Coordinates of C-alpha atoms and ligand atoms in Angstrom, one line a residue:
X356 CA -12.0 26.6 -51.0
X357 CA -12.4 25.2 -54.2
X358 CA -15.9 25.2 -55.6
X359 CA -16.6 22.4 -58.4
X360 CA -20.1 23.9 -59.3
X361 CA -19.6 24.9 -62.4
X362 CA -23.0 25.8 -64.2
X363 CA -24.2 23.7 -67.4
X364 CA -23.5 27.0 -69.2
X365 CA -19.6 27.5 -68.2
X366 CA -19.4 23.2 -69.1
X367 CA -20.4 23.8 -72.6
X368 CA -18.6 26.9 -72.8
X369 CA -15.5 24.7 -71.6
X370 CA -16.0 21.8 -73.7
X371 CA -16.0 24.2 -76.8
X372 CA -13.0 25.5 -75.4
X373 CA -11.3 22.3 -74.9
X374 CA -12.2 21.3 -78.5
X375 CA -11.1 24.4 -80.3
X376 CA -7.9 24.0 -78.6
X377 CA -7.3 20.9 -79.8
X378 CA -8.2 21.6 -83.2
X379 CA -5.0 24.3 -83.0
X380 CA -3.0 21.9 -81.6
X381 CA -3.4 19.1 -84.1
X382 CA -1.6 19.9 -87.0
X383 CA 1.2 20.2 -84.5
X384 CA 4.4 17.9 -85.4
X385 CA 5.2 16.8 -81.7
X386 CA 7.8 14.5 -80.8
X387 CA 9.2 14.0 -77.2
X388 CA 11.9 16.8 -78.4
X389 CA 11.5 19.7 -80.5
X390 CA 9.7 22.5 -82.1
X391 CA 6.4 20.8 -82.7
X392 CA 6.7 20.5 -78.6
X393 CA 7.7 24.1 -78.1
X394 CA 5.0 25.6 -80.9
X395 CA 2.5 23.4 -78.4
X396 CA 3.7 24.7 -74.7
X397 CA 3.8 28.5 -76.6
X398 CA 0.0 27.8 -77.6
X399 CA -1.2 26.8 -74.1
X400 CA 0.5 30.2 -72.7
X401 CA -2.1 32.1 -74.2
X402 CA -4.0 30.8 -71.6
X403 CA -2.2 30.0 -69.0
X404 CA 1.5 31.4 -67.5
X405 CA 2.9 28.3 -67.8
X406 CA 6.5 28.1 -66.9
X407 CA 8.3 26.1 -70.3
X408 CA 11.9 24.3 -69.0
X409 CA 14.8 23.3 -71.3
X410 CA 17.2 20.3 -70.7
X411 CA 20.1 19.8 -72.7
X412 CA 20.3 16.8 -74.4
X413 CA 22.8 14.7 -72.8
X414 CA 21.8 15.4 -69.4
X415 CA 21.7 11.8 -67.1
X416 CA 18.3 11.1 -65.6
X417 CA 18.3 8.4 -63.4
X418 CA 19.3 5.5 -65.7
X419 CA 18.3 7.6 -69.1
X420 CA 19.7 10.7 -70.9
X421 CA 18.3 13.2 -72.9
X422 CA 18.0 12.3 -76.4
X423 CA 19.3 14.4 -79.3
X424 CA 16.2 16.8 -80.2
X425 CA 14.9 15.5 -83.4
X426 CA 13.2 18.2 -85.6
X427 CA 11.5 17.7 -89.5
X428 CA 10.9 20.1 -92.6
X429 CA 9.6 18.1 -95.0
X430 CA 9.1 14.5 -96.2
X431 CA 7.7 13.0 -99.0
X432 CA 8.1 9.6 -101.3
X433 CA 7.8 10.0 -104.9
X434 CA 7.1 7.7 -108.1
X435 CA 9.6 7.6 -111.4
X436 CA 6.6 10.2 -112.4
X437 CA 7.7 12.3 -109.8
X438 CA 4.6 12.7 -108.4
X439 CA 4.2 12.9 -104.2
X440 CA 2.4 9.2 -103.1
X441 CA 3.2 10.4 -99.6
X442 CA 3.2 13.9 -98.3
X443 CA 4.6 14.5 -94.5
X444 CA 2.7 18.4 -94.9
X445 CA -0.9 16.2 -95.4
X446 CA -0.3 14.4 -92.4
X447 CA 2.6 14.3 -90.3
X448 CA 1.7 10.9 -88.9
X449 CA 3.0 9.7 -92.2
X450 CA 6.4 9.8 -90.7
X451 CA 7.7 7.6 -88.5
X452 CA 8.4 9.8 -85.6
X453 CA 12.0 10.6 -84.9
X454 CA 13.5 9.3 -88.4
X455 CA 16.8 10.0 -89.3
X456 CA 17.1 11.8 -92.4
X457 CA 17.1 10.3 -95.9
X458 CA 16.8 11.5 -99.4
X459 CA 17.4 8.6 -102.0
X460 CA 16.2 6.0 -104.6
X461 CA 14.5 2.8 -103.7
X462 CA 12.7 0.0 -105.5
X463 CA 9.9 -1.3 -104.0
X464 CA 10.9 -4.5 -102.0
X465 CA 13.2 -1.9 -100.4
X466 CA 10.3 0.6 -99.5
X467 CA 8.3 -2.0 -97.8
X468 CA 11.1 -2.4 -95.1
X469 CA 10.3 1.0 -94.1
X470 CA 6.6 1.6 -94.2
X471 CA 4.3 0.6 -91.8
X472 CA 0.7 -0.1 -92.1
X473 CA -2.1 -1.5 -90.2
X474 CA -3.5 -4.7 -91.8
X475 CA -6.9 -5.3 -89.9
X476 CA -7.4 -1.6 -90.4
X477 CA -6.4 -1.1 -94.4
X478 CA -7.8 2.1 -94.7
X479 CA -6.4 4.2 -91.2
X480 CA -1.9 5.3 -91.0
X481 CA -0.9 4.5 -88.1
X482 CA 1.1 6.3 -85.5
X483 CA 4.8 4.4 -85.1
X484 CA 8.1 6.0 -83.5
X485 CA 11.3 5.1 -83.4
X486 CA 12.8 7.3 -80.3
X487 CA 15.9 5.2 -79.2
X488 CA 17.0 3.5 -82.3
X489 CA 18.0 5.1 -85.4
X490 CA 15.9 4.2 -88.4
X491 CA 13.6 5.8 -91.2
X492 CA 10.3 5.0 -91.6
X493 CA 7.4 6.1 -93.2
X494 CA 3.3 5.0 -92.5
X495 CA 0.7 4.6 -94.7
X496 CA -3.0 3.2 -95.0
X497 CA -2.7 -0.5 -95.9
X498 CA -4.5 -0.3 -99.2
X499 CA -2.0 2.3 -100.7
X500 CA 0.6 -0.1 -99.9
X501 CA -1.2 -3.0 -101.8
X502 CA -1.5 -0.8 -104.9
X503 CA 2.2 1.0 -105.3
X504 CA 3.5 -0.8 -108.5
X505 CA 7.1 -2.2 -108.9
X506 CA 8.4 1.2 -109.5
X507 CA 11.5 3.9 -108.4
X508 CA 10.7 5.8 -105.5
X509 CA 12.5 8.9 -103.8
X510 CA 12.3 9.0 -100.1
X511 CA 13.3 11.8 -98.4
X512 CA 13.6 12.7 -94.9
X513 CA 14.2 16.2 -94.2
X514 CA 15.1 16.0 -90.8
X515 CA 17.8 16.9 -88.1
X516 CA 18.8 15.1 -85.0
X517 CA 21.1 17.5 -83.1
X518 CA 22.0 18.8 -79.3
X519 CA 19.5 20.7 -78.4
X520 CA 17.5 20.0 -75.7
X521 CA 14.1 18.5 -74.1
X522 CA 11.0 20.9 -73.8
X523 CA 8.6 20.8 -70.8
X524 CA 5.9 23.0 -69.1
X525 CA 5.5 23.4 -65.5
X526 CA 2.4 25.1 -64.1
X527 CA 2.0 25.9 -60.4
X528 CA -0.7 27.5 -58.4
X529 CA -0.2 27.9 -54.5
X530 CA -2.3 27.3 -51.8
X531 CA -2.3 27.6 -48.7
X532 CA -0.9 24.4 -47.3
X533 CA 2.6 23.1 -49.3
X534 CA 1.4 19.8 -49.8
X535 CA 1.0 19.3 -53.6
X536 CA -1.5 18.0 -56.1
X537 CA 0.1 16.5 -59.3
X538 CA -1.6 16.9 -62.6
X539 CA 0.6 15.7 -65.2
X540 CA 0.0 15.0 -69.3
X541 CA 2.1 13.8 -72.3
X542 CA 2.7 15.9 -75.4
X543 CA 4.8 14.2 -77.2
X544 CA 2.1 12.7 -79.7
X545 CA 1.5 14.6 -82.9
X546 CA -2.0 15.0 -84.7
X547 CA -3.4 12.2 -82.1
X548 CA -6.7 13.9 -80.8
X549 CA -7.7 11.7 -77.4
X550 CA -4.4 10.4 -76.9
X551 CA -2.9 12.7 -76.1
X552 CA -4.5 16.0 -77.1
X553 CA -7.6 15.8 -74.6
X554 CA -5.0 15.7 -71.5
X555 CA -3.5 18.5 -73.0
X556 CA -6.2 20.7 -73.2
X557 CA -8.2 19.1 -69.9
X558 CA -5.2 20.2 -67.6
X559 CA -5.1 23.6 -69.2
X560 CA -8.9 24.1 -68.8
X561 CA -8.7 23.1 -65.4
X562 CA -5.5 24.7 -64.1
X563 CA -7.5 27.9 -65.6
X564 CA -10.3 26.9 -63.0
X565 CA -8.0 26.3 -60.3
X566 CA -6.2 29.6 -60.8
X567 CA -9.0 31.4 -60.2
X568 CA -9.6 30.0 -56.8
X569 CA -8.5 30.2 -53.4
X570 CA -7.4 26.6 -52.5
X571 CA -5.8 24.6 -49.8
X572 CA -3.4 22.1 -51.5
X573 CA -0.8 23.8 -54.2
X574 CA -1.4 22.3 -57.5
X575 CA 1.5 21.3 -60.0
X576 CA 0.7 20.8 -64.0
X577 CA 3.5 19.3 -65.7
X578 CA 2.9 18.9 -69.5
X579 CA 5.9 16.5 -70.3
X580 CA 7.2 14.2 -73.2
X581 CA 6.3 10.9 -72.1
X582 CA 8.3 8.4 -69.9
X583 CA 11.7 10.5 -71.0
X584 CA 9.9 13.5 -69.8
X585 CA 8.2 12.1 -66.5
X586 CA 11.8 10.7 -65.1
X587 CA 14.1 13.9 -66.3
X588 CA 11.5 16.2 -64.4
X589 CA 11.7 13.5 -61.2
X590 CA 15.2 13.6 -61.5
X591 CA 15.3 17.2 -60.9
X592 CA 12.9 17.5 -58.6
X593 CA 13.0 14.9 -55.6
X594 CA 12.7 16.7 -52.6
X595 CA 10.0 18.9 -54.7
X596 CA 8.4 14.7 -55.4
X597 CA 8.1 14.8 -51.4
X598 CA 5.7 16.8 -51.4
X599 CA 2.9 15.3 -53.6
X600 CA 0.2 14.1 -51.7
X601 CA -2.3 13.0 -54.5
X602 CA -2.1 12.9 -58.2
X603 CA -3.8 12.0 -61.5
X604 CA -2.3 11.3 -64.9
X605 CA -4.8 13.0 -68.0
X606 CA -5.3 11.7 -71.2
X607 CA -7.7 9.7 -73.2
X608 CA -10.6 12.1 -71.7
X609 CA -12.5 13.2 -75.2
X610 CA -14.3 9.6 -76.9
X611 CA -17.5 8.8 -75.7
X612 CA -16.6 5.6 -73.7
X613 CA -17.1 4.9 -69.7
X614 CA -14.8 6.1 -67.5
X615 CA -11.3 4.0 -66.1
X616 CA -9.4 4.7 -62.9
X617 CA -5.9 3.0 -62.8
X618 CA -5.1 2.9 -59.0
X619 CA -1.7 4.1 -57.6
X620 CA 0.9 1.4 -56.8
X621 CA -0.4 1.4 -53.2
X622 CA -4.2 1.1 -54.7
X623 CA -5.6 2.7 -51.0
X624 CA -4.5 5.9 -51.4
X625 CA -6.6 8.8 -50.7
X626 CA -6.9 9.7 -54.7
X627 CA -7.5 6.0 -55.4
X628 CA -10.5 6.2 -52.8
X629 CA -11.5 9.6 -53.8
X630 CA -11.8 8.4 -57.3
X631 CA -13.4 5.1 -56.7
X632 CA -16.1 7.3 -54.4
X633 CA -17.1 10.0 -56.7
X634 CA -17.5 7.3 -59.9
X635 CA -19.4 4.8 -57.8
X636 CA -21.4 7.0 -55.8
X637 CA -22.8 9.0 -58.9
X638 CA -23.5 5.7 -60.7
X639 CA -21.1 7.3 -63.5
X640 CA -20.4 4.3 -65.4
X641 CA -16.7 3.1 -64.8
X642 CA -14.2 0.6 -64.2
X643 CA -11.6 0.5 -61.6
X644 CA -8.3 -1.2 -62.5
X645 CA -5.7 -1.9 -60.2
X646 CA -2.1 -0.5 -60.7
X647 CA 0.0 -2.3 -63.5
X648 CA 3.6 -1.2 -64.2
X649 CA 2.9 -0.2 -68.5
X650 CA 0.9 2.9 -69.4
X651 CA 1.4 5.9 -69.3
X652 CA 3.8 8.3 -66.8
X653 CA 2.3 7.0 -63.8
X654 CA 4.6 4.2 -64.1
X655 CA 7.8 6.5 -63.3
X656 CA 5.2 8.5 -60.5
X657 CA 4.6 4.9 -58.9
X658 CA 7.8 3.3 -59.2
X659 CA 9.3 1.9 -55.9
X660 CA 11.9 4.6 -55.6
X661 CA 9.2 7.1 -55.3
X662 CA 5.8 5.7 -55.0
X663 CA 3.7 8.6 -55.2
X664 CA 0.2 8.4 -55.1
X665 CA -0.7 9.1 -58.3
X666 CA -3.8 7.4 -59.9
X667 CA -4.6 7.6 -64.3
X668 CA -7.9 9.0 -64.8
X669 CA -8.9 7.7 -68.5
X670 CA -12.2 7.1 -70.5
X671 CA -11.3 3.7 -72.5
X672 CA -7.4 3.0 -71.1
X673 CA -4.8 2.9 -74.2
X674 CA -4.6 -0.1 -76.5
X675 CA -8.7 -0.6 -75.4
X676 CA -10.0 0.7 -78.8
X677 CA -9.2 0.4 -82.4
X678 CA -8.6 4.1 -83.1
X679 CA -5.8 4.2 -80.2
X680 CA -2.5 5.6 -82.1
X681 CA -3.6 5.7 -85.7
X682 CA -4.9 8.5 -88.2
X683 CA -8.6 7.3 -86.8
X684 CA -7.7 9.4 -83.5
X685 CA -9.0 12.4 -85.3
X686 CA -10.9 15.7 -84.5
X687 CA -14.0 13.5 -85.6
X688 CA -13.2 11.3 -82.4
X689 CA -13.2 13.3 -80.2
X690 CA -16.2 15.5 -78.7
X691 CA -16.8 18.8 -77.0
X692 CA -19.5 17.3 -75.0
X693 CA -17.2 14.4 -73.5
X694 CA -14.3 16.8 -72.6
X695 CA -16.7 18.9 -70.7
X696 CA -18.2 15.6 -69.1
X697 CA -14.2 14.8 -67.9
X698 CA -13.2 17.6 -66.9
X699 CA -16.4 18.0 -64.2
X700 CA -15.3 14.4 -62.8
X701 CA -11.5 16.0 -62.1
X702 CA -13.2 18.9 -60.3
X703 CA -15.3 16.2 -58.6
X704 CA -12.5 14.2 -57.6
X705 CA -10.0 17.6 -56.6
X706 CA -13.0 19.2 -54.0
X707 CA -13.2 15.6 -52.4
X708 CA -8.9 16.5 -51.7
X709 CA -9.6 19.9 -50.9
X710 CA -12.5 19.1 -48.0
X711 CA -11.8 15.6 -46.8
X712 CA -11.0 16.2 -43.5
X713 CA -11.6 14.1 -39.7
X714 CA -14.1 15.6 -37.6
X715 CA -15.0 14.3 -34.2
X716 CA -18.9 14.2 -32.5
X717 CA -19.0 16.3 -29.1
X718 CA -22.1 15.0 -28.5
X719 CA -20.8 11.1 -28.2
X720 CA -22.8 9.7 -25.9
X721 CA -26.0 8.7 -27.1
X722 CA -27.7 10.3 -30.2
X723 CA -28.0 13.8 -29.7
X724 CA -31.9 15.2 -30.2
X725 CA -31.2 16.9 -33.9
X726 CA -34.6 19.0 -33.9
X727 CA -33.8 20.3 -30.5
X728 CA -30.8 21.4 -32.3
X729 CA -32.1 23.4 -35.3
X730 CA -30.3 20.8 -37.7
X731 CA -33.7 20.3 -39.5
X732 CA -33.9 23.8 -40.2
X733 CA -30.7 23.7 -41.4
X734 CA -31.1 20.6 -44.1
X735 CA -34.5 21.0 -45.2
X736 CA -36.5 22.0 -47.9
X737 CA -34.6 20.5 -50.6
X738 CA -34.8 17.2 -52.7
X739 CA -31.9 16.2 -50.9
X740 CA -33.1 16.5 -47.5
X741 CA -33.8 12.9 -46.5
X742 CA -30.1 11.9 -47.4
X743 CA -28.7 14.6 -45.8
X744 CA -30.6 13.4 -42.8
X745 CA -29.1 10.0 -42.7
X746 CA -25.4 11.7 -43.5
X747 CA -25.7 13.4 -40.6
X748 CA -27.0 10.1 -38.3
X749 CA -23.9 8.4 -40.0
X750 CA -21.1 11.4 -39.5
X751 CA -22.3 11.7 -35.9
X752 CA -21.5 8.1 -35.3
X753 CA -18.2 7.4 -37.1
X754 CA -16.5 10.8 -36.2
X755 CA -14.5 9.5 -33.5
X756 CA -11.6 11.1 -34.5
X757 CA -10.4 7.8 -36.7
X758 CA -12.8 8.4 -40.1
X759 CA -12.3 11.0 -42.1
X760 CA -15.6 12.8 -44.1
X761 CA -14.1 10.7 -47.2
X762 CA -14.2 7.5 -45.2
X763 CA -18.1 7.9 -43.9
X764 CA -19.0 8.7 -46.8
X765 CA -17.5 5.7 -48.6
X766 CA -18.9 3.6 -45.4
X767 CA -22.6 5.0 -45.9
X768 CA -22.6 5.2 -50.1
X769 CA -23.7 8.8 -49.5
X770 CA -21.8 10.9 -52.2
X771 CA -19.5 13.1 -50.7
X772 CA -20.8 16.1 -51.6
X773 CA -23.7 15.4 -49.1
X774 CA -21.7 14.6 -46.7
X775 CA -19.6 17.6 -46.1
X776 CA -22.8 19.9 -46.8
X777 CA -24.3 18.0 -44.0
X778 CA -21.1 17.9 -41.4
X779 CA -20.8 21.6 -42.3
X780 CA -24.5 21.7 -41.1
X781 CA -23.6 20.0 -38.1
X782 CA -20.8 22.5 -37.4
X783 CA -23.2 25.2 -37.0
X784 CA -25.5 23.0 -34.6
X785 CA -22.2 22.9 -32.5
X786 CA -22.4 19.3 -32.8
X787 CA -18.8 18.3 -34.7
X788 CA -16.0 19.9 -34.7
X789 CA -12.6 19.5 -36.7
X790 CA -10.5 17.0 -35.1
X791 CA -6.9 18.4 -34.3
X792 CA -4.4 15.5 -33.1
Ligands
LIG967 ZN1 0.1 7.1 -76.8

């Protein structure tokens, strides 16, 4: 059974981990096709045997098709002097992502139509793409943009939109029942640290955790393009959709604001109440948001054709903060300390899955005498024996077969963990026992 204690030690250990991972990954030109994508899935199989799929482009997908794969050398924009005012190599988010190739002369005016900046922000480049429409582009800070003179300026695009194919890794651990567990990121940003780099290395340091354990639901990591990647992998994998029971979508998991919980579609499944639980019972500061159908790929998880119940565990949710998609999304915003912080509330939130279960009182009539029973023995002598003394009181009353250990303990506000340490207690006093319809 899964065991989320994880010392402070292993945390810190992790968060570092995390970090340094996404420090390799950033300089990373990703797209939601390509080599920058591939360089990424090969980095994440040094530490895990993750499974990495091609799909031709071309292939239909539900009402999409696989784009061409888009790929890039080189880019730069030059002055009469011939000197580099814009350098793709410096910063690759100084390209707008998926340009078709270019190499000519422009005067200024003409430049302008294909550079973006961000006014309110004049010294960040921000992060633009241009996946489904042909266009070149390039993105700079503001304030460089207000000082290029009238001038001549080569642009050149060194890039190549051809066949190829869509990259995406798959990582699956058994257990032993075949319900699944979805845990599913995007990679298709490029040297973006919290969105989408701390998914990316969250799900990697967790699916190592999970590996190592013995577990009762099968786990599925999918490290996909986003939307384009979500739908082509549900596309070619319906009946394997069937199976998902719960599911979270990673990202935005390294800044140092509160935590958000997007609910699935259905908003009262068991990951939305699992979720809700942990956050609120822990006094971990959070929102909850209801489902909306924008985001990220828990809009093609939760559409009506599927429905799955997959929730979007975030810290601040995109478009919430000022650094979201621009240069400011840097290693400097993101911190070792945070990611460790996340990646504890996922292995909160998976052991609630793992040992939520229905249990039913065979003592039912009347209150059965607990000392008589040993159960004091059993729960004292810690810090926490007083609330494990009223977990017990409420499990013994609400396990008529119809509430499940997750239920009680969202009835009593009595954090989970307690709960199932004390019905476990009660198991031994031969006073519950698992309730099998
Ligand atoms: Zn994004």
């Amino acid at each position: 059974m899964l065991n989320p204690d994880i010392n402070k030690t292993e945390l810190n250990k992790a968060g570092n981990g995390m970090y340094e991972l996404i420090s390799e990954l950033y300089p990373f030109c990703r797209s939601i096709t390509g080599n920058g994508v591939r360089q990424t899935l090969d980095t994440l199989q040094k530490h895990i045997p993750l499974q990495i799929n091609e799909v031709p482009a071309g292939t239909k997908a539900f009402d999409w098709e696989v784009p061409r794969e888009w790929n890039i050398k080189d880019a730069f924009i030059k002055n009469s002097k011939g000197e580099k005012i814009i350098d793709f190599r410096k910063s690759n988010l100084h390209v707008l992502n998926y340009s078709i190739p270019v190499n000519k002369k422009v005067n200024l005016e003409e430049l302008k139509k294909h550079v973006f900046t961000l006014p309110d922000r004049p010294d960040w480049v921000p992060y633009r793409t241009s996946y489904y429409q042909e266009n070149w582009g390039f993105c700079m800070s503001h304030n460089q943009l207000n000082g290029l003179p009238e001038d001549t300026y080569e642009v050149f695009i060194d890039s190549d939109l051809t066949g190829g194919s869509l990259t995406y890794g798959e990582f699956f651990i058994k257990g032993d029942i075949k319900d699944e567990v979805l845990l599913s990121t995007h990679i298709c940003h490029p040297s973006l640290c919290n969105d989408n780099l701390s998914g990316i290395a969250l799900l990697t340091f967790l699916s190592k955790i999970l590996n190592k354990q013995s577990l009762k639901y099968s786990y599925r990591f999918l490290f996909i393009p986003g939307t384009i990647g979500s739908i082509v992998w549900l596309s070619k994998n319906e009946d394997t959709a069937k199976r998902i029971k719960h599911g979270l979508v990673a990202t935005l998991l390294g800044d140092d604001s509160d935590f958000t919980y997007k609910k699935s579609r259905t908003g009262n499944a068991e990951i939305d109440l699992a979720a809700e639980h942990y956050l609120k019972s822990t006094a971990i500061p959070h929102k909850t948001v209801d489902f909306f159908p924008y985001g990220y790929d828990e809009r093609q998880y939760c559409s009506p054709g599927f429905n799955l119940p997959v929730g979007c565990l975030t810290r601040k949710q995109h478009g919430e903060f000022p650094e979201y998609h621009t240069s400011a999304d840097n290693m400097d915003f993101v911190k070792p300390g945070r990611l460790a912080e996340s990646l504890a509330v996922y292995l909160e939130i998976l052991n609630i899955l793992e040992h939520n279960a229905t249990y039913i009182n065979l003592n039912p009539k009347c209150e059965p005498q607990l000392g008589r029973r040993g159960l004091y023995e059993k729960i004292g002598g810690t810090n926490e024996t007083q609330t494990m003394q009223l977990a017990a009181l409420w499990i013994l009353n609400m396990s008529d077969g119809k509430n499940s250990l997750l239920d009680i303990a969202i009835k009593s506000g009595i954090e989970f963990r307690i709960i199932k340490k004390s019905a476990d207690a009660l198991i031994e006093c031969n006073l519950l026992k698992r309730y099998e319809i």
